PDB file of C-alpha atoms in Angstrom:
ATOM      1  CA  UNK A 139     116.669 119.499 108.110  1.00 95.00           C
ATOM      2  CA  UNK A 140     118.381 116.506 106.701  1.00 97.00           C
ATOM      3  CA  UNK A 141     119.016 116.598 103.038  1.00 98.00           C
ATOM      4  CA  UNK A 142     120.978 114.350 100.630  1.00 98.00           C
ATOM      5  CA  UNK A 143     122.310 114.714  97.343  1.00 98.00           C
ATOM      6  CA  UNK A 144     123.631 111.670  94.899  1.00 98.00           C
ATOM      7  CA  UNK A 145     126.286 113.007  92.088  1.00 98.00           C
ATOM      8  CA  UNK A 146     128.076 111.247  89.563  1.00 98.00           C
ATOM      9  CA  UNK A 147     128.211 110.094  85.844  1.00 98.00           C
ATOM     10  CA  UNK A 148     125.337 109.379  84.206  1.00 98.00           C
ATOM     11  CA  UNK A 149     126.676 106.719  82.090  1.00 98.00           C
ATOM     12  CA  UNK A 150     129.497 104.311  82.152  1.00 98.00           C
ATOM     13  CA  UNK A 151     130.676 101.671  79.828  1.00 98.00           C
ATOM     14  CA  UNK A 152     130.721  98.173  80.579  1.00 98.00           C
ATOM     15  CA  UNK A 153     133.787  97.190  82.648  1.00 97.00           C
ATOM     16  CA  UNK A 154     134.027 100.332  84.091  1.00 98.00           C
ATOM     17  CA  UNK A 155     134.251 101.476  87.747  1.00 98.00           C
ATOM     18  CA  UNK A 156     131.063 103.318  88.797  1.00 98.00           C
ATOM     19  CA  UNK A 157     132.295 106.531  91.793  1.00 98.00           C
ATOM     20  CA  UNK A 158     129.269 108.066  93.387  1.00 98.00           C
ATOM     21  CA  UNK A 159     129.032 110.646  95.741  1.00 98.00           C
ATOM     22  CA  UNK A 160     126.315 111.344  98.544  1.00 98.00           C
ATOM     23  CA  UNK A 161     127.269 114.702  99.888  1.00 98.00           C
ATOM     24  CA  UNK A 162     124.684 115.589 103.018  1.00 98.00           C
ATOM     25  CA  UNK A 163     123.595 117.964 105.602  1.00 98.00           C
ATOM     26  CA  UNK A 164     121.447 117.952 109.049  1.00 97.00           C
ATOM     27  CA  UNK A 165     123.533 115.095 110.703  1.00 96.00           C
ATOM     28  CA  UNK A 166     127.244 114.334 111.204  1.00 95.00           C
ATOM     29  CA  UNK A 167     128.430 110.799 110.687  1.00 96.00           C
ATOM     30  CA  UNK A 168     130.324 110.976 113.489  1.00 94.00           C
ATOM     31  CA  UNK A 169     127.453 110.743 115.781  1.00 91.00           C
ATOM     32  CA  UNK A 170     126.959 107.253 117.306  1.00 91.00           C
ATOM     33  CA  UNK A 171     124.525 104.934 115.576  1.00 90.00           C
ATOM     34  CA  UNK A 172     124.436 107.263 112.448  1.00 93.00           C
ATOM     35  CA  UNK A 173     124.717 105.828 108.693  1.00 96.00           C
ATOM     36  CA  UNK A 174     124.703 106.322 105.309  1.00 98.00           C
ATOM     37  CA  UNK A 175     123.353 103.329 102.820  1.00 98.00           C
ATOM     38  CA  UNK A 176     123.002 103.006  98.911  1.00 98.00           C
ATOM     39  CA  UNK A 177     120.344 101.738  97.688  1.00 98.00           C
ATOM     40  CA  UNK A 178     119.599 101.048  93.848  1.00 98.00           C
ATOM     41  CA  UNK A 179     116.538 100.564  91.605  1.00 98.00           C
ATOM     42  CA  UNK A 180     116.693  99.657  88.106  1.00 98.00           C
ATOM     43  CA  UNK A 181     113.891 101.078  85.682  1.00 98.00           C
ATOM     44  CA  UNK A 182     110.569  99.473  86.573  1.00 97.00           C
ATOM     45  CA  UNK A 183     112.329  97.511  89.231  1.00 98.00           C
ATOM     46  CA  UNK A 184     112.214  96.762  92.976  1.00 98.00           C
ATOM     47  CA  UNK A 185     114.801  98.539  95.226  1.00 98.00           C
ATOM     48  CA  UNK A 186     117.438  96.818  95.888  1.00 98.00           C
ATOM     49  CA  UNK A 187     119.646  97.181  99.391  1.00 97.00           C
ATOM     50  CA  UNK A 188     123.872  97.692  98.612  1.00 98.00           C
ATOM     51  CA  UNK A 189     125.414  98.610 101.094  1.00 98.00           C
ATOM     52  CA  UNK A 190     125.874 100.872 104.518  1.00 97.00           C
ATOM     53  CA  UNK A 191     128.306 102.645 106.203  1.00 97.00           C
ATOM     54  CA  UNK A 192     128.152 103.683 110.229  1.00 96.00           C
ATOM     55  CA  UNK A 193     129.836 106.382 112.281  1.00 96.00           C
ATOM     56  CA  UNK A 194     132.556 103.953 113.653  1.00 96.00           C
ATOM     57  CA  UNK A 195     133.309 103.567 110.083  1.00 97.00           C
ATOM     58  CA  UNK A 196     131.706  99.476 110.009  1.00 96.00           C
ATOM     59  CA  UNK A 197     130.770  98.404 106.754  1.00 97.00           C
ATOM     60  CA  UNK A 198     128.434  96.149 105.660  1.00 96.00           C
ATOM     61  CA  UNK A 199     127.636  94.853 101.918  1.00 97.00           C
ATOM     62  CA  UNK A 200     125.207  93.016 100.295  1.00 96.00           C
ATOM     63  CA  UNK A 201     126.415  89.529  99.839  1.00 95.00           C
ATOM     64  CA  UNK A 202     125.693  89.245  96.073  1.00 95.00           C
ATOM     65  CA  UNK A 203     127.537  92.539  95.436  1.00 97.00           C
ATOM     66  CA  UNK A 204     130.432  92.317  97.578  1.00 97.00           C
ATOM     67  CA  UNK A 205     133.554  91.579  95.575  1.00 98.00           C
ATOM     68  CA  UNK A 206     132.183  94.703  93.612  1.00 98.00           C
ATOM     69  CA  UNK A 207     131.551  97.536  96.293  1.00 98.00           C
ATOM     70  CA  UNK A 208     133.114  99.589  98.661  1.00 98.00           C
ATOM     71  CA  UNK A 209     131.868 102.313 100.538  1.00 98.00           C
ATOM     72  CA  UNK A 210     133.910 104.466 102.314  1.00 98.00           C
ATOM     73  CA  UNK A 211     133.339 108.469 104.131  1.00 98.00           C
ATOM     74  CA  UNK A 212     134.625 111.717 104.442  1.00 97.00           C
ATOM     75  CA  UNK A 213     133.614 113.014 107.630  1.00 95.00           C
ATOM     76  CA  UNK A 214     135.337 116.354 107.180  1.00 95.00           C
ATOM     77  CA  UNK A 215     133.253 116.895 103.744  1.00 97.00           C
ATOM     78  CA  UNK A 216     129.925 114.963 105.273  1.00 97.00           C
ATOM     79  CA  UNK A 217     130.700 112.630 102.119  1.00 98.00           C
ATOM     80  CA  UNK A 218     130.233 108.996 101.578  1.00 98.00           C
ATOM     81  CA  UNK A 219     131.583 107.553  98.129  1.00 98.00           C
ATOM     82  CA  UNK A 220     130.309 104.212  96.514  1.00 98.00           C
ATOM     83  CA  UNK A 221     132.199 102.499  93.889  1.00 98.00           C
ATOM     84  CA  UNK A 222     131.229  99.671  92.249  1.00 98.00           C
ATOM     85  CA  UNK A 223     133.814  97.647  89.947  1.00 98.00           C
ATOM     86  CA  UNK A 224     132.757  95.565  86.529  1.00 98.00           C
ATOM     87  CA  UNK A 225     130.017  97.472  85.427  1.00 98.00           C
ATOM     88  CA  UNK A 226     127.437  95.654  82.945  1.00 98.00           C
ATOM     89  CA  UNK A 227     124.175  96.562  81.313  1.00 98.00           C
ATOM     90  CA  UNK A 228     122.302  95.293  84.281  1.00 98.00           C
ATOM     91  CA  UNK A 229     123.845  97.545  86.476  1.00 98.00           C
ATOM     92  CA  UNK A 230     121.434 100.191  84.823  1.00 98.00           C
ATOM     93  CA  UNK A 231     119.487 101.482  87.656  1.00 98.00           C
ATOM     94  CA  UNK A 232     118.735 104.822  89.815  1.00 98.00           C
ATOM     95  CA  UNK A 233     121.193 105.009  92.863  1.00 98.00           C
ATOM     96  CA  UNK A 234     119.744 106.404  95.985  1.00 98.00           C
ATOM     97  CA  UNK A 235     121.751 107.500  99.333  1.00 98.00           C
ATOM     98  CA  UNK A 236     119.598 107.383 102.471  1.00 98.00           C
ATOM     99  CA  UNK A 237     120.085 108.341 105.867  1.00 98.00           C
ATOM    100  CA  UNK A 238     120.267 105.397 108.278  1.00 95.00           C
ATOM    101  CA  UNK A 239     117.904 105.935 111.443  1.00 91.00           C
ATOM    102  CA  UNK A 240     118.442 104.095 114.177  1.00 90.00           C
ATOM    103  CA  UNK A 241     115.932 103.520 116.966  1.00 88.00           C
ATOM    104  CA  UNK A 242     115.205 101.042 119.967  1.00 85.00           C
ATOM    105  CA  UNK A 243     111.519 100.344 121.329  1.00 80.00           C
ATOM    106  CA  UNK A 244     111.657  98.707 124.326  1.00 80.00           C
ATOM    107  CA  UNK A 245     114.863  98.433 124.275  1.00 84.00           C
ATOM    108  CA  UNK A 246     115.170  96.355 121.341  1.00 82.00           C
ATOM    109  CA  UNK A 247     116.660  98.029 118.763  1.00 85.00           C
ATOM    110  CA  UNK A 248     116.387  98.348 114.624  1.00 88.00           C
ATOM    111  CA  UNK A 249     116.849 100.547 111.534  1.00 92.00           C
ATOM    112  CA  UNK A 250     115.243 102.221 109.041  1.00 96.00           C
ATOM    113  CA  UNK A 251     116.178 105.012 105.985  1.00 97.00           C
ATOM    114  CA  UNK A 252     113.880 107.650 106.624  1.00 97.00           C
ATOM    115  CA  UNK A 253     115.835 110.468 104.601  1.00 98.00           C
ATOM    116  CA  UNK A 254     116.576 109.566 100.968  1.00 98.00           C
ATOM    117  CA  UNK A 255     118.414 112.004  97.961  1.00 98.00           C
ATOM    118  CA  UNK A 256     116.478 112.410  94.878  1.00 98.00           C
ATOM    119  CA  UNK A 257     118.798 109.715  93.426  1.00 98.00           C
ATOM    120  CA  UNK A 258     120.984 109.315  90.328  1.00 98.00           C
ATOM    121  CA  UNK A 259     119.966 107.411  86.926  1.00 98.00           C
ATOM    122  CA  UNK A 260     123.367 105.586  86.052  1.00 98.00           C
ATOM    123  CA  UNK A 261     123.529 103.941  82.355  1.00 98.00           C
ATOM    124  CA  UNK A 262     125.657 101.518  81.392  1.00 98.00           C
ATOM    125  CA  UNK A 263     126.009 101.491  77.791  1.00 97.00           C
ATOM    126  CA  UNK A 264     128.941 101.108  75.489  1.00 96.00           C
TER     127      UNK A 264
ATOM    128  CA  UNK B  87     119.789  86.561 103.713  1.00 85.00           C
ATOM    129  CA  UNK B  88     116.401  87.226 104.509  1.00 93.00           C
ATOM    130  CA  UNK B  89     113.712  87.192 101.440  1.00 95.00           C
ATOM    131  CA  UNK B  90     110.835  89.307 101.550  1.00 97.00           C
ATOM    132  CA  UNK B  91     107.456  88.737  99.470  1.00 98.00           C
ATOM    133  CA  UNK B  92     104.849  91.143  99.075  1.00 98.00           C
ATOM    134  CA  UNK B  93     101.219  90.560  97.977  1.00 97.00           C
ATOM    135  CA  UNK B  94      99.403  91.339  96.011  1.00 97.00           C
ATOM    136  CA  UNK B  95     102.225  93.103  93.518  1.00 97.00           C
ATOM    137  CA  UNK B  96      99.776  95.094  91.893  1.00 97.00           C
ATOM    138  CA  UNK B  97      96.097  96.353  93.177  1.00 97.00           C
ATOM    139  CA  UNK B  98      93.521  98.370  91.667  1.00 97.00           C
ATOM    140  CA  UNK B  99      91.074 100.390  94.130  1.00 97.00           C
ATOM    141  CA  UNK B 100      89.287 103.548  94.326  1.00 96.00           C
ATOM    142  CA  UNK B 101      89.398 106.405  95.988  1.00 97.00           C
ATOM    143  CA  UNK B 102      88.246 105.853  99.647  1.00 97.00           C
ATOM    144  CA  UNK B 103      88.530 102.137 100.036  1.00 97.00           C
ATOM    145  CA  UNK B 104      90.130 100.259 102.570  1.00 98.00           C
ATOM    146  CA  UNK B 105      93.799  98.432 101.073  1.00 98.00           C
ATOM    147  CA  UNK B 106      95.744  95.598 102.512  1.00 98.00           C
ATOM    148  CA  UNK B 107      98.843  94.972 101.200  1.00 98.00           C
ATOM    149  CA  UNK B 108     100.739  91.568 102.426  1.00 98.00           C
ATOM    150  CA  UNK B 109     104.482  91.215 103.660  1.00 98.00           C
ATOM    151  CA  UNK B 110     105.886  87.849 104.573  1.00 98.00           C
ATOM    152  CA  UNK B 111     109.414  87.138 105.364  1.00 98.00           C
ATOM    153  CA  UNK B 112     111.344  83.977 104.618  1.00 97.00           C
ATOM    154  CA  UNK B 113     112.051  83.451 108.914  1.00 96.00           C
ATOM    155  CA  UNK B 114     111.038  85.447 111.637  1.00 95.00           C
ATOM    156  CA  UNK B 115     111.702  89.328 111.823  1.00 94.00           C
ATOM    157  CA  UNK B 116     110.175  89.868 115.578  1.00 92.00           C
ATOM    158  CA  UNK B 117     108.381  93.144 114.189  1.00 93.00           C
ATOM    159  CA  UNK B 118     111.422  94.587 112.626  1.00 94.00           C
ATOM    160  CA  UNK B 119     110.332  95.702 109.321  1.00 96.00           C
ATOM    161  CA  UNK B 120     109.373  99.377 107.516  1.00 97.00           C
ATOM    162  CA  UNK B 121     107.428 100.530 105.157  1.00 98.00           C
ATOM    163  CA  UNK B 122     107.954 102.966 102.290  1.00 98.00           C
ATOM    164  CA  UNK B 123     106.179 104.681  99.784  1.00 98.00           C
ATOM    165  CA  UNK B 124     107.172 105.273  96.118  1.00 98.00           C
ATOM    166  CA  UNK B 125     105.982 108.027  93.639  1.00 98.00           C
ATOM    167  CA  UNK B 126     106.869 107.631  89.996  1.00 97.00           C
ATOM    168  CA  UNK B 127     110.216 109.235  89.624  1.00 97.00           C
ATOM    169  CA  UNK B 128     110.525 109.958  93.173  1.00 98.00           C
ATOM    170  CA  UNK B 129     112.327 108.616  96.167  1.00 98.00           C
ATOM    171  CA  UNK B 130     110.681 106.486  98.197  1.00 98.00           C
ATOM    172  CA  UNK B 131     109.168 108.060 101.593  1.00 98.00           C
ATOM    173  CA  UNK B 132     109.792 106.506 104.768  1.00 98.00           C
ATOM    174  CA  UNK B 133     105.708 105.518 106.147  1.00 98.00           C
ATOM    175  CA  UNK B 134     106.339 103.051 108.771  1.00 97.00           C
ATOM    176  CA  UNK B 135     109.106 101.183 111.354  1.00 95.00           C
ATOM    177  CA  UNK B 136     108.569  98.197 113.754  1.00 94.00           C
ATOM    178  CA  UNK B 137     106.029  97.099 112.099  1.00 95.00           C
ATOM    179  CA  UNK B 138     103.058  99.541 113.337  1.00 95.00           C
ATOM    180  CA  UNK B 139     104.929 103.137 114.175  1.00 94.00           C
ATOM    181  CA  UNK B 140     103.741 105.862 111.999  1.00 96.00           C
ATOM    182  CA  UNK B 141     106.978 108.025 110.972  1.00 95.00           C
ATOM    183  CA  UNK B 142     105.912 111.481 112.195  1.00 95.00           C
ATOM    184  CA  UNK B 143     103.831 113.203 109.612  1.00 97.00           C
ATOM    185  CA  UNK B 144     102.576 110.419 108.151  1.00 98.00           C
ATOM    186  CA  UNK B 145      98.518 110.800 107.993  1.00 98.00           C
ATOM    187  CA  UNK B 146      96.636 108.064 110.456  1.00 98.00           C
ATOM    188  CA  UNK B 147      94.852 106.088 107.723  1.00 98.00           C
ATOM    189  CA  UNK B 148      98.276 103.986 107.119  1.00 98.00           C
ATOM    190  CA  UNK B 149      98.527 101.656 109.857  1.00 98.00           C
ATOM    191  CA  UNK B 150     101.123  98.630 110.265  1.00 98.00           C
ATOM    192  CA  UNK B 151     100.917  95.477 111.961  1.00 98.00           C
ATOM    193  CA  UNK B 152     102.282  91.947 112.151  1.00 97.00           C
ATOM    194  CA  UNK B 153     104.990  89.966 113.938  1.00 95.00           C
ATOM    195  CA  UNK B 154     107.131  87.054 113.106  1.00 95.00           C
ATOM    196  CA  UNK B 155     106.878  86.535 109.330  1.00 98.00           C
ATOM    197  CA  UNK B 156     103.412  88.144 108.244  1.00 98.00           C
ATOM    198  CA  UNK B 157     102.490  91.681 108.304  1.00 98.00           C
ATOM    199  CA  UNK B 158     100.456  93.851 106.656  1.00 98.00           C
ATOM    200  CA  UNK B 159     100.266  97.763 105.790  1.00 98.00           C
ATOM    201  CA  UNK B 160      96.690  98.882 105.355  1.00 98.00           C
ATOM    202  CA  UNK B 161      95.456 102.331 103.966  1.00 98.00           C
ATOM    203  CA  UNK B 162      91.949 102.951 105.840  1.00 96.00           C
ATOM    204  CA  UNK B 163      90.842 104.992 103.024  1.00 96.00           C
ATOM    205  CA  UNK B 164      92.323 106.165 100.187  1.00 97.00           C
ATOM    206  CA  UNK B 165      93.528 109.090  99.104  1.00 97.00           C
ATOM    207  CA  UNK B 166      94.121 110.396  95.697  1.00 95.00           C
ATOM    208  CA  UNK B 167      97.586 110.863  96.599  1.00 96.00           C
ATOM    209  CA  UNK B 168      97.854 107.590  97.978  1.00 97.00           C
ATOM    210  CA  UNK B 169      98.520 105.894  94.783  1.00 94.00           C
ATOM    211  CA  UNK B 170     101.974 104.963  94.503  1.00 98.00           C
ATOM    212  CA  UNK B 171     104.294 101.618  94.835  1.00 98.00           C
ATOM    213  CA  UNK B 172     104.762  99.936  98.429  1.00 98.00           C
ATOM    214  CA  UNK B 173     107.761  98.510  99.694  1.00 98.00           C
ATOM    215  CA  UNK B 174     108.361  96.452 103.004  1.00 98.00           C
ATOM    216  CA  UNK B 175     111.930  96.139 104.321  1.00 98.00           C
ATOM    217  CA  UNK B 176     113.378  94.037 106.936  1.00 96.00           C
ATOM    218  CA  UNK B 177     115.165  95.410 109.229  1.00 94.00           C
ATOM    219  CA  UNK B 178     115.843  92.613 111.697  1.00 91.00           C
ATOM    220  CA  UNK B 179     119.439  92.028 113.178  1.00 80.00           C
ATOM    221  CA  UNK B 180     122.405  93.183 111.219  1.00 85.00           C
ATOM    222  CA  UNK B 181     122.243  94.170 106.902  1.00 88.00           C
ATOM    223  CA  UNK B 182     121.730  93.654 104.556  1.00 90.00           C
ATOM    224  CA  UNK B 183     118.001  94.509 105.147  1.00 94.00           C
ATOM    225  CA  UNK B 184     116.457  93.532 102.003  1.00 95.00           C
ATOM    226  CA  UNK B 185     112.940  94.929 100.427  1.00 97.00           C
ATOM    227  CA  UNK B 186     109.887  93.394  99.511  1.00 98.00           C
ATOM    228  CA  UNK B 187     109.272  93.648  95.326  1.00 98.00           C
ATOM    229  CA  UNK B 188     107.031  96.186  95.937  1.00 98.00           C
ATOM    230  CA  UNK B 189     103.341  96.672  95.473  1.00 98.00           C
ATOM    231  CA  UNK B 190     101.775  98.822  93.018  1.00 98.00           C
ATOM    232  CA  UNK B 191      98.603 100.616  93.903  1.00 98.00           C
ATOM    233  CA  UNK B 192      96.332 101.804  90.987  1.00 96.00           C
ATOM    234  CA  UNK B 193      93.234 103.649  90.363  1.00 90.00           C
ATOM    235  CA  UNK B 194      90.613 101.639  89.370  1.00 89.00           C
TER     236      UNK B 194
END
């Protein structure tokens, strides 16, 4: 049973650095083709895609967000920790973690999140 | 990077009608995109990948289908349960895989 949990501060002034933590269970991120992606949705919003982190410890970002993120993982703790730099008001959003399935049909081969935490409401707010 | 529009972004329909709901991408995404489900105040549930695969569990009236840069995800018929926000998200080559802007489906 895979299960993932977002934790953090619930509010954050503006300029502030934003630390979350997905801790999870049911998979190790050390097995290959394995991830762990943020995603974010701000109230009444679409979801919006951040950023991922694989088993081989690749990265990827959104381009848009960038210079602001980092992802990184704790293998030993079956952590991954987003931070995201410069917070402003519209920033103001529910953070998600998700598990990153991979999968190949015919042997082509894709991605989806099929495991997501409950998420995180994060306020920025001075 | 990849844009993704859904259609309609809202829908009104009742309970045992047949739903469409429209994905196109901004270039061609082979059949690489999923589909999720969204419950107010919930995280989204994982419905669909490669265009037509039903994650396991999910009931057969969702179906998928679509290559290149239209698809669709229809809902034989609905479900009181069914009513909820749909997202599409590309998943083709490397991230970021962005979503759709979702679709909200409403009791009428």
């Amino acid at each position: 049973q895979i299960t993932l949990k977002e934790s953090g501060p619930t509010m954050v002034k503006p300029t502030q650095t934003l630390t979350l933590t997905c801790t999870f269970s049911g998979f190790s991120l050390t097995s290959s083709g394995v991830g762990v992606a943020w995603i974010r949705q701000p109230p009444g919003k679409a979801l919006e895609w951040l950023t991922l982190i694989y088993w081989d410890d690749d990265k990827r970002y959104s381009p848009s967000l960038k210079t602001r993120l980092t992802i990184t993982k704790d293998t030993s703790k079956n952590q991954v920790v987003l931070t995201m730099t410069n917070m402003t008001l519209v920033d103001t959003a529910t953070y998600y973690c998700a598990h990153h399935l991979p999968y190949c049909i015919n042997g082509v081969c894709s991605s989806a999140l099929d495991y997501w935490g409950q998420g995180t409401l994060v306020t920025v707010s001075s | 990077d990849i844009q993704m529009t859904q259609s309609p972004s809202s829908l009104s329909a009742s309970v045992g009608d047949r739903v469409t709901i429209t994905c196109r991408a901004s270039q061609s995404i082979a059949r690489f995109i999923n589909w999720y489900q969204q419950k107010p105040g919930k995280p989204p549930k994982f419905l669909i990948y490669a265009a037509s695969n039903l994650q396991t569990g999910v009931p057969s009236r969702f179906s998928g289908s679509g290559s290149g840069t239209d698809f669709t995800l229809t809902i034989s018929s609905l479900q009181p349960e069914d009513f909820a926000t749909y997202y599409c998200q590309e998943s083709y080559t490397s991230p970021p895989y962005t979503f759709g802007q979702g679709t909200k489906l409403e009791i009428k």
